[in-house]
C-alpha cells in the first residue's frame, strides 16, 4: 500500500498551505498595523465587514471549491470538456453576483457605522466583486497548484506592500477594501490569462439550462458550505449587532488566531483528499485504513496546537495587538479547543464525501447552524463574549459528535473498524 503522505500529497499540502499562508496569515500580520493606524474601534468595523463579505461570498463560491477539482479530475485531461465546464462555472458565478450585491446592500444596513459611511460602504462591493472568480479550485483540479501559488504570492505581497506604504491616516480605512479588491481582481485575471495561454482554455457561452443543472448538482454542498461559513462568521456579526465596534475588535484579534487554526484543517483537506479519492476508488479497506491514520494524526497535531495556544496566549496576542492584551488572550484561551474539536470530524466528513452521503453531512451542519445562531443570540445577550464563545464550542462539539456517530452506525462508512 502506498503511504498516505506520499511526495505528491506532501507537495500539494505544501503549495496549498503556502497559498493559505499568504491569504490568511498576511491579514493576521496586518492586524497590528490596522490597530496602530486605524485604532481598535475602526479595526472592529473592518472585522465586521470582513465577516459580512466572507459570509456573502459563499454564494459565489457555491460548491466549486470542493466539487470543482473532482469534476475536472474526472474529465481526464479532455481540454474541450474542461474548458466547457470552467466556462459554465464562470458564467454561473457572474449570474450569482446579482443576488450577492443585493444581499450585501441589505445586510450592511443592519450596521449603522457601515451604512452611514458611504465611501467605506461602496468599497465593500468592490471587495465582494473581487471574490467572484477565485480560480484556486481550477488549478487544484489541473494539478497546477504551484502555478497558482506563484501568481497568488506575487500579487498578495504587492498588496501587502501597498497597504503598508500607502495607508497612513486613521480615516484611510475607508479605502482599504478598494486596495484589497483591486489586487484580488488582478490575481484572478492573471490566473485566467495563464489558462488561456498555457492550458489552451477557450471560453464559451452557457445556456440557462446548463447553469440550472450546475446549480442543482452542487446545491447540497453549497448549503453545507453556507452553514460552515455561517458558523465561522456569525460570532463577529452577532457581536457587531449587539455591541460596539471596540468590543468586536478586542474579540476579533483572538478569533483570527482560531480562524487560522481552522483554515489549517482546510489546507490539510486540500492536500490529502485527492489521495483519499484515488485510494477510495481502488479499495474500501485501504480507504478506511487511511482515514484511521488521519484521525490519529489530527488528534496529535491539533491537541499540541491547543496546548500551544493556551500556554503562549499572551505572547501570541501581544504580537498582534498593543492594546487590551489580557482581554484578548483570555478569549484566545477560551476559544483554543475549537480547531481540535473541528479536526476530529474530518475523517468522518471524508468518508461521507467518498460514499456520496451528502444528506448526512448537510443535516449535521444545518442543525449545527441552527444551534449556533440560537445559542449565539441567547448566550451573547446574557454573557456577552463568553456566551458567544460557549455557543461556538457547543456547535463544534455537536457537529463532530453527529458526523462520527453517523459513521459509526453504518458498517460501510465505519472506518474505525479494522
CSV table of C-alpha atoms in Angstrom, one decimal:
chain,number,residue,atom,x,y,z
A,1,UNK,CA,0.0,0.0,0.0
A,2,UNK,CA,1.2,3.5,-0.9
A,3,UNK,CA,1.9,5.7,2.1
A,4,UNK,CA,-0.8,8.3,2.9
A,5,UNK,CA,1.7,11.2,2.8
A,6,UNK,CA,3.4,10.4,-0.5
A,7,UNK,CA,5.6,13.0,-2.2
A,8,UNK,CA,2.7,14.2,-4.4
A,9,UNK,CA,0.4,14.6,-1.4
A,10,UNK,CA,3.1,16.4,0.6
A,11,UNK,CA,3.8,18.7,-2.4
A,12,UNK,CA,0.1,19.5,-2.7
A,13,UNK,CA,-0.2,20.2,1.0
A,14,UNK,CA,2.9,22.5,0.8
A,15,UNK,CA,1.6,24.6,-2.0
A,16,UNK,CA,-2.0,24.7,-0.6
A,17,UNK,CA,-0.6,25.7,2.8
A,18,UNK,CA,1.6,28.3,1.1
A,19,UNK,CA,-1.4,29.8,-0.7
A,20,UNK,CA,-3.5,29.8,2.5
A,21,UNK,CA,-0.4,31.2,4.4
A,22,UNK,CA,-0.5,34.2,2.0
A,23,UNK,CA,-4.3,34.6,2.1
A,24,UNK,CA,-4.9,34.1,5.8
A,25,UNK,CA,-1.6,34.7,7.7
A,26,UNK,CA,-0.9,38.0,6.0
A,27,UNK,CA,-4.2,39.5,7.3
A,28,UNK,CA,-3.0,38.3,10.7
A,29,UNK,CA,0.3,40.1,10.2
A,30,UNK,CA,-1.6,43.3,9.3
A,31,UNK,CA,-3.7,43.3,12.5
A,32,UNK,CA,-1.0,45.3,14.5
A,33,UNK,CA,-0.8,47.7,11.6
A,34,UNK,CA,-4.6,48.2,11.4
A,35,UNK,CA,-4.9,48.7,15.1
A,36,UNK,CA,-2.0,51.1,15.2
A,37,UNK,CA,-3.1,53.2,12.2
A,38,UNK,CA,-7.0,52.9,12.4
A,39,UNK,CA,-7.5,52.3,16.2
A,40,UNK,CA,-9.2,49.3,17.8
A,41,UNK,CA,-12.7,50.7,17.1
A,42,UNK,CA,-12.2,51.0,13.3
A,43,UNK,CA,-10.4,47.7,13.3
A,44,UNK,CA,-13.6,46.2,14.8
A,45,UNK,CA,-15.6,47.8,12.0
A,46,UNK,CA,-13.2,46.2,9.5
A,47,UNK,CA,-13.6,42.8,11.2
A,48,UNK,CA,-17.4,43.0,11.0
A,49,UNK,CA,-17.1,43.9,7.3
A,50,UNK,CA,-14.7,41.0,6.6
A,51,UNK,CA,-17.1,38.6,8.2
A,52,UNK,CA,-20.0,40.1,6.2
A,53,UNK,CA,-18.1,39.7,2.9
A,54,UNK,CA,-16.9,36.1,3.8
A,55,UNK,CA,-20.5,35.2,4.6
A,56,UNK,CA,-22.0,36.5,1.3
A,57,UNK,CA,-19.2,35.4,-1.0
A,58,UNK,CA,-20.1,31.8,-0.2
A,59,UNK,CA,-22.9,32.2,-2.7
A,60,UNK,CA,-20.4,32.9,-5.5
A,61,UNK,CA,-18.1,30.1,-4.4
A,62,UNK,CA,-21.2,27.8,-4.2
A,63,UNK,CA,-19.7,24.3,-4.2
A,64,UNK,CA,-16.9,24.6,-6.7
A,65,UNK,CA,-14.0,24.7,-4.2
A,66,UNK,CA,-14.9,21.1,-3.1
A,67,UNK,CA,-16.6,19.6,-6.1
A,68,UNK,CA,-14.8,21.5,-8.9
A,69,UNK,CA,-11.4,19.8,-8.6
A,70,UNK,CA,-13.1,16.4,-8.5
A,71,UNK,CA,-15.1,17.2,-11.7
A,72,UNK,CA,-12.0,18.4,-13.6
A,73,UNK,CA,-10.1,15.3,-12.5
A,74,UNK,CA,-12.9,13.1,-13.8
A,75,UNK,CA,-12.8,14.8,-17.2
A,76,UNK,CA,-9.4,13.2,-17.6
A,77,UNK,CA,-7.4,15.9,-19.5
A,78,UNK,CA,-10.1,16.5,-22.1
A,79,UNK,CA,-9.3,20.1,-22.8
A,80,UNK,CA,-12.6,20.9,-24.6
A,81,UNK,CA,-14.7,19.3,-21.8
A,82,UNK,CA,-12.6,21.1,-19.1
A,83,UNK,CA,-13.0,24.4,-21.0
A,84,UNK,CA,-16.7,23.9,-21.2
A,85,UNK,CA,-17.0,23.1,-17.5
A,86,UNK,CA,-14.9,26.1,-16.4
A,87,UNK,CA,-16.9,28.4,-18.7
A,88,UNK,CA,-20.1,27.2,-17.2
A,89,UNK,CA,-18.8,27.9,-13.7
A,90,UNK,CA,-17.6,31.4,-14.8
A,91,UNK,CA,-21.0,32.3,-16.3
A,92,UNK,CA,-22.8,30.9,-13.2
A,93,UNK,CA,-20.6,32.9,-10.9
A,94,UNK,CA,-21.3,36.1,-12.8
A,95,UNK,CA,-25.0,35.4,-12.6
A,96,UNK,CA,-24.8,34.9,-8.9
A,97,UNK,CA,-23.1,38.3,-8.4
A,98,UNK,CA,-26.6,40.0,-8.7
A,99,UNK,CA,-28.1,38.4,-5.6
A,100,UNK,CA,-24.9,38.8,-3.6
A,101,UNK,CA,-24.8,42.5,-4.3
A,102,UNK,CA,-28.4,42.8,-3.2
A,103,UNK,CA,-27.8,40.8,-0.1
A,104,UNK,CA,-24.7,42.9,0.8
A,105,UNK,CA,-26.8,46.1,0.4
A,106,UNK,CA,-29.5,44.8,2.7
A,107,UNK,CA,-27.2,43.3,5.4
A,108,UNK,CA,-24.8,46.2,5.6
A,109,UNK,CA,-27.7,48.4,6.6
A,110,UNK,CA,-28.0,46.4,9.8
A,111,UNK,CA,-24.8,48.1,10.9
A,112,UNK,CA,-25.1,51.9,11.3
A,113,UNK,CA,-21.4,52.5,11.3
A,114,UNK,CA,-21.1,50.9,7.9
A,115,UNK,CA,-24.2,52.2,6.1
A,116,UNK,CA,-23.5,55.8,7.3
A,117,UNK,CA,-20.0,55.9,5.8
A,118,UNK,CA,-20.7,56.0,2.0
A,119,UNK,CA,-17.1,55.5,0.8
A,120,UNK,CA,-16.5,52.6,3.1
A,121,UNK,CA,-19.9,51.1,2.2
A,122,UNK,CA,-19.1,51.3,-1.5
A,123,UNK,CA,-15.7,49.7,-1.0
A,124,UNK,CA,-17.5,46.5,0.3
A,125,UNK,CA,-19.0,46.0,-3.2
A,126,UNK,CA,-15.6,46.2,-4.8
A,127,UNK,CA,-14.2,43.7,-2.3
A,128,UNK,CA,-17.2,41.3,-2.8
A,129,UNK,CA,-16.8,41.5,-6.6
A,130,UNK,CA,-13.2,40.6,-6.4
A,131,UNK,CA,-14.2,37.3,-4.7
A,132,UNK,CA,-16.5,36.2,-7.6
A,133,UNK,CA,-14.0,34.4,-9.8
A,134,UNK,CA,-11.5,32.8,-7.4
A,135,UNK,CA,-9.6,30.3,-9.6
A,136,UNK,CA,-7.7,28.3,-7.0
A,137,UNK,CA,-10.0,25.3,-7.4
A,138,UNK,CA,-9.3,25.1,-11.1
A,139,UNK,CA,-5.5,24.8,-10.5
A,140,UNK,CA,-6.1,22.1,-7.9
A,141,UNK,CA,-8.1,20.1,-10.4
A,142,UNK,CA,-5.4,20.5,-13.1
A,143,UNK,CA,-2.7,19.6,-10.6
A,144,UNK,CA,-1.1,23.0,-11.2
A,145,UNK,CA,-1.2,24.3,-7.7
A,146,UNK,CA,2.4,25.6,-7.9
A,147,UNK,CA,1.4,28.0,-10.7
A,148,UNK,CA,-1.4,29.5,-8.7
A,149,UNK,CA,0.9,29.7,-5.7
A,150,UNK,CA,3.3,31.9,-7.7
A,151,UNK,CA,0.5,34.1,-9.1
A,152,UNK,CA,-1.2,34.5,-5.7
A,153,UNK,CA,2.1,35.2,-3.9
A,154,UNK,CA,3.3,37.9,-6.3
A,155,UNK,CA,0.1,40.0,-6.1
A,156,UNK,CA,-0.7,39.3,-2.4
A,157,UNK,CA,2.8,40.5,-1.4
A,158,UNK,CA,2.3,43.5,-3.7
A,159,UNK,CA,-1.0,44.2,-1.9
A,160,UNK,CA,0.7,44.0,1.5
A,161,UNK,CA,3.4,46.4,0.5
A,162,UNK,CA,0.8,48.8,-1.0
A,163,UNK,CA,-1.1,48.9,2.3
A,164,UNK,CA,2.0,49.3,4.5
A,165,UNK,CA,3.4,52.2,2.4
A,166,UNK,CA,0.3,53.9,1.1
A,167,UNK,CA,-2.2,53.7,4.0
A,168,UNK,CA,-1.1,56.3,6.6
A,169,UNK,CA,-4.0,58.1,8.2
A,170,UNK,CA,-6.7,57.0,10.6
A,171,UNK,CA,-9.5,57.7,8.0
A,172,UNK,CA,-7.8,55.8,5.3
A,173,UNK,CA,-9.5,52.6,6.5
A,174,UNK,CA,-12.3,53.7,4.1
A,175,UNK,CA,-10.2,52.8,1.0
A,176,UNK,CA,-8.7,49.5,2.5
A,177,UNK,CA,-11.2,47.3,0.7
A,178,UNK,CA,-10.7,49.1,-2.6
A,179,UNK,CA,-7.0,48.1,-2.4
A,180,UNK,CA,-7.7,44.5,-1.3
A,181,UNK,CA,-10.3,44.1,-4.0
A,182,UNK,CA,-8.1,45.5,-6.8
A,183,UNK,CA,-5.3,43.0,-6.1
A,184,UNK,CA,-7.7,40.1,-5.8
A,185,UNK,CA,-9.1,41.0,-9.3
A,186,UNK,CA,-5.6,41.1,-10.7
A,187,UNK,CA,-5.0,37.6,-9.3
A,188,UNK,CA,-8.0,36.0,-11.0
A,189,UNK,CA,-7.4,37.9,-14.3
A,190,UNK,CA,-3.8,36.7,-14.3
A,191,UNK,CA,-4.9,33.2,-13.5
A,192,UNK,CA,-7.3,33.1,-16.4
A,193,UNK,CA,-4.7,34.6,-18.8
A,194,UNK,CA,-2.5,31.7,-17.8
A,195,UNK,CA,-5.3,29.2,-18.6
A,196,UNK,CA,-5.9,30.8,-22.0
A,197,UNK,CA,-2.2,30.9,-22.9
A,198,UNK,CA,-0.8,27.7,-21.4
A,199,UNK,CA,-3.7,25.3,-20.9
A,200,UNK,CA,-5.5,26.0,-24.2
A,201,UNK,CA,-8.6,27.1,-22.3
A,202,UNK,CA,-11.3,28.5,-24.5
A,203,UNK,CA,-14.3,30.5,-23.2
A,204,UNK,CA,-17.8,29.7,-24.4
A,205,UNK,CA,-21.3,30.9,-23.5
A,206,UNK,CA,-23.6,28.8,-21.3
A,207,UNK,CA,-27.3,28.1,-21.6
A,208,UNK,CA,-29.6,28.8,-18.7
A,209,UNK,CA,-30.4,25.1,-18.6
A,210,UNK,CA,-26.7,24.2,-18.1
A,211,UNK,CA,-26.4,26.9,-15.4
A,212,UNK,CA,-29.5,25.4,-13.7
A,213,UNK,CA,-28.1,21.9,-13.8
A,214,UNK,CA,-24.8,23.1,-12.4
A,215,UNK,CA,-26.6,24.9,-9.5
A,216,UNK,CA,-28.8,21.8,-8.9
A,217,UNK,CA,-25.8,19.4,-8.8
A,218,UNK,CA,-23.9,21.4,-6.2
A,219,UNK,CA,-26.9,22.6,-4.1
A,220,UNK,CA,-26.4,20.3,-1.1
A,221,UNK,CA,-22.7,21.1,-1.0
A,222,UNK,CA,-23.5,24.8,-1.2
A,223,UNK,CA,-25.9,24.6,1.7
A,224,UNK,CA,-23.2,22.8,3.7
A,225,UNK,CA,-20.6,25.5,2.8
A,226,UNK,CA,-23.1,28.2,3.8
A,227,UNK,CA,-23.7,26.6,7.2
A,228,UNK,CA,-19.9,26.2,7.8
A,229,UNK,CA,-19.3,29.8,6.8
A,230,UNK,CA,-22.2,31.0,8.9
A,231,UNK,CA,-20.7,29.2,11.9
A,232,UNK,CA,-17.3,30.7,11.3
A,233,UNK,CA,-18.5,34.3,10.9
A,234,UNK,CA,-21.7,34.5,12.9
A,235,UNK,CA,-19.9,35.4,16.1
A,236,UNK,CA,-18.4,38.6,14.8
A,237,UNK,CA,-21.7,39.6,13.0
A,238,UNK,CA,-23.9,39.0,16.0
A,239,UNK,CA,-21.5,40.7,18.4
A,240,UNK,CA,-21.5,43.7,16.0
A,241,UNK,CA,-25.3,43.8,16.1
A,242,UNK,CA,-25.3,43.8,20.0
A,243,UNK,CA,-22.1,45.7,21.0
A,244,UNK,CA,-19.9,48.5,19.7
A,245,UNK,CA,-17.0,48.1,17.3
A,246,UNK,CA,-14.4,48.3,20.1
A,247,UNK,CA,-15.6,45.2,21.8
A,248,UNK,CA,-15.7,43.4,18.5
A,249,UNK,CA,-12.2,44.5,17.7
A,250,UNK,CA,-10.9,43.1,21.0
A,251,UNK,CA,-12.6,39.7,20.4
A,252,UNK,CA,-11.6,39.6,16.7
A,253,UNK,CA,-7.9,39.6,17.5
A,254,UNK,CA,-8.2,36.3,19.3
A,255,UNK,CA,-10.8,34.9,16.8
A,256,UNK,CA,-8.4,35.5,13.9
A,257,UNK,CA,-5.8,33.1,15.5
A,258,UNK,CA,-8.5,30.5,15.8
A,259,UNK,CA,-9.6,31.1,12.2
A,260,UNK,CA,-6.0,30.4,11.2
A,261,UNK,CA,-6.2,27.0,13.0
A,262,UNK,CA,-9.5,26.1,11.3
A,263,UNK,CA,-8.0,27.1,7.9
A,264,UNK,CA,-5.1,24.7,8.6
A,265,UNK,CA,-7.7,21.9,8.7
A,266,UNK,CA,-8.9,23.1,5.2
A,267,UNK,CA,-5.3,23.1,3.9
A,268,UNK,CA,-4.8,19.6,5.1
A,269,UNK,CA,-8.0,18.6,3.5
A,270,UNK,CA,-7.0,20.1,0.1
A,271,UNK,CA,-3.7,18.2,0.3
A,272,UNK,CA,-5.0,14.8,1.5
A,273,UNK,CA,-8.4,14.5,-0.2
A,274,UNK,CA,-7.2,13.9,-3.8
A,275,UNK,CA,-5.2,10.9,-2.5
A,276,UNK,CA,-8.2,9.7,-0.5
A,277,UNK,CA,-10.3,9.8,-3.7
A,278,UNK,CA,-7.7,7.7,-5.5
A,279,UNK,CA,-7.5,5.2,-2.7
A,280,UNK,CA,-11.2,5.0,-2.2
A,281,UNK,CA,-11.8,4.2,-5.9
A,282,UNK,CA,-9.4,1.3,-5.5
A,283,UNK,CA,-10.1,-0.3,-2.1
A,284,UNK,CA,-12.6,0.4,0.7
A,285,UNK,CA,-10.4,-1.3,3.3
A,286,UNK,CA,-7.4,0.8,2.2
A,287,UNK,CA,-9.6,3.9,2.3
A,288,UNK,CA,-10.6,3.1,5.9
A,289,UNK,CA,-7.1,2.5,7.0
A,290,UNK,CA,-6.0,5.9,5.6
A,291,UNK,CA,-9.0,7.6,7.4
A,292,UNK,CA,-8.0,6.0,10.7
A,293,UNK,CA,-4.4,7.3,10.2
A,294,UNK,CA,-5.8,10.8,9.5
A,295,UNK,CA,-7.9,10.7,12.7
A,296,UNK,CA,-4.9,9.7,14.8
A,297,UNK,CA,-2.6,12.3,13.2
A,298,UNK,CA,-5.1,15.1,13.7
A,299,UNK,CA,-5.5,14.2,17.4
A,300,UNK,CA,-1.8,14.6,18.0
A,301,UNK,CA,-1.2,17.7,15.9
A,302,UNK,CA,-4.3,19.7,17.0
A,303,UNK,CA,-4.0,18.7,20.6
A,304,UNK,CA,-0.4,20.0,20.6
A,305,UNK,CA,-1.7,23.2,18.9
A,306,UNK,CA,-4.4,23.7,21.5
A,307,UNK,CA,-1.8,23.4,24.3
A,308,UNK,CA,0.5,25.8,22.5
A,309,UNK,CA,-2.4,28.4,22.3
A,310,UNK,CA,-3.1,28.1,26.0
A,311,UNK,CA,0.5,28.3,27.2
A,312,UNK,CA,1.5,31.2,24.9
A,313,UNK,CA,-1.8,33.1,24.6
A,314,UNK,CA,-0.4,36.4,25.9
A,315,UNK,CA,2.7,36.2,23.8
A,316,UNK,CA,0.6,35.5,20.6
A,317,UNK,CA,-1.8,38.3,21.3
A,318,UNK,CA,1.0,40.8,22.1
A,319,UNK,CA,2.5,40.2,18.7
A,320,UNK,CA,-0.9,41.1,17.1
A,321,UNK,CA,-2.1,43.9,19.3
A,322,UNK,CA,-0.6,46.5,21.6
A,323,UNK,CA,-3.9,47.2,23.4
A,324,UNK,CA,-6.3,45.1,25.6
A,325,UNK,CA,-3.8,42.2,25.6
A,326,UNK,CA,-5.1,40.5,28.7
A,327,UNK,CA,-8.7,40.5,27.5
A,328,UNK,CA,-7.9,39.2,24.0
A,329,UNK,CA,-5.5,36.5,25.4
A,330,UNK,CA,-8.3,35.3,27.8
A,331,UNK,CA,-10.6,35.0,24.8
A,332,UNK,CA,-7.9,33.1,22.9
A,333,UNK,CA,-7.6,30.5,25.8
A,334,UNK,CA,-11.4,30.1,25.8
A,335,UNK,CA,-11.5,29.7,22.0
A,336,UNK,CA,-8.4,27.4,21.8
A,337,UNK,CA,-10.3,24.0,21.8
A,338,UNK,CA,-12.3,24.8,18.6
A,339,UNK,CA,-9.7,23.7,16.0
A,340,UNK,CA,-9.1,20.5,17.9
A,341,UNK,CA,-12.8,19.6,18.1
A,342,UNK,CA,-13.3,20.5,14.4
A,343,UNK,CA,-10.3,18.4,13.3
A,344,UNK,CA,-11.9,15.2,14.8
A,345,UNK,CA,-14.8,15.3,12.3
A,346,UNK,CA,-12.6,15.4,9.2
A,347,UNK,CA,-12.2,11.6,8.7
A,348,UNK,CA,-15.9,11.2,9.1
A,349,UNK,CA,-16.5,14.0,6.6
A,350,UNK,CA,-14.2,12.5,4.0
A,351,UNK,CA,-15.9,9.1,4.5
A,352,UNK,CA,-19.3,10.6,3.9
A,353,UNK,CA,-18.0,12.5,0.8
A,354,UNK,CA,-16.4,9.4,-0.7
A,355,UNK,CA,-19.7,7.4,-0.2
A,356,UNK,CA,-21.7,10.3,-1.6
A,357,UNK,CA,-23.7,10.7,1.6
A,358,UNK,CA,-24.4,14.4,1.1
A,359,UNK,CA,-27.7,14.4,3.1
A,360,UNK,CA,-25.9,13.2,6.3
A,361,UNK,CA,-23.2,15.9,6.5
A,362,UNK,CA,-25.6,18.5,5.3
A,363,UNK,CA,-28.0,17.6,8.1
A,364,UNK,CA,-25.2,17.7,10.7
A,365,UNK,CA,-24.0,21.2,9.6
A,366,UNK,CA,-27.6,22.5,9.1
A,367,UNK,CA,-28.6,21.5,12.7
A,368,UNK,CA,-25.2,22.9,13.8
A,369,UNK,CA,-26.1,26.2,12.2
A,370,UNK,CA,-29.5,26.4,13.9
A,371,UNK,CA,-27.9,25.6,17.3
A,372,UNK,CA,-25.1,28.1,16.7
A,373,UNK,CA,-27.4,31.0,15.8
A,374,UNK,CA,-30.0,30.4,18.5
A,375,UNK,CA,-27.3,29.9,21.2
A,376,UNK,CA,-25.2,32.8,20.0
A,377,UNK,CA,-28.1,35.3,20.2
A,378,UNK,CA,-29.2,33.9,23.6
A,379,UNK,CA,-25.8,33.4,25.3
A,380,UNK,CA,-24.2,36.6,23.9
A,381,UNK,CA,-27.1,38.7,25.1
A,382,UNK,CA,-26.7,37.4,28.7
A,383,UNK,CA,-23.0,36.6,28.9
A,384,UNK,CA,-21.5,38.8,26.1
A,385,UNK,CA,-18.4,37.4,24.5
A,386,UNK,CA,-18.0,34.5,26.9
A,387,UNK,CA,-21.5,33.4,25.9
A,388,UNK,CA,-20.6,33.7,22.2
A,389,UNK,CA,-17.5,31.5,22.7
A,390,UNK,CA,-19.6,28.9,24.6
A,391,UNK,CA,-22.0,28.8,21.7
A,392,UNK,CA,-19.2,28.2,19.2
A,393,UNK,CA,-17.7,25.4,21.2
A,394,UNK,CA,-21.1,23.7,21.7
A,395,UNK,CA,-21.7,24.0,17.9
A,396,UNK,CA,-18.4,22.3,17.0
A,397,UNK,CA,-19.0,19.6,19.6
A,398,UNK,CA,-22.4,18.8,18.1
A,399,UNK,CA,-21.2,18.6,14.5
A,400,UNK,CA,-18.2,16.4,15.4
A,401,UNK,CA,-20.3,14.0,17.5
A,402,UNK,CA,-23.1,13.9,14.9
A,403,UNK,CA,-20.8,13.1,11.9
A,404,UNK,CA,-18.8,10.5,13.8
A,405,UNK,CA,-22.0,8.9,15.3
A,406,UNK,CA,-23.4,8.5,11.8
A,407,UNK,CA,-20.2,6.9,10.5
A,408,UNK,CA,-20.1,4.5,13.5
A,409,UNK,CA,-23.7,3.5,12.9
A,410,UNK,CA,-23.1,2.4,9.3
A,411,UNK,CA,-20.9,-0.6,8.7
A,412,UNK,CA,-20.0,0.6,5.2
A,413,UNK,CA,-18.9,4.0,6.5
A,414,UNK,CA,-17.3,3.0,9.8
A,415,UNK,CA,-13.5,3.5,9.2
A,416,UNK,CA,-12.8,2.8,12.9
A,417,UNK,CA,-13.4,-1.0,12.4
A,418,UNK,CA,-10.4,-2.8,11.0
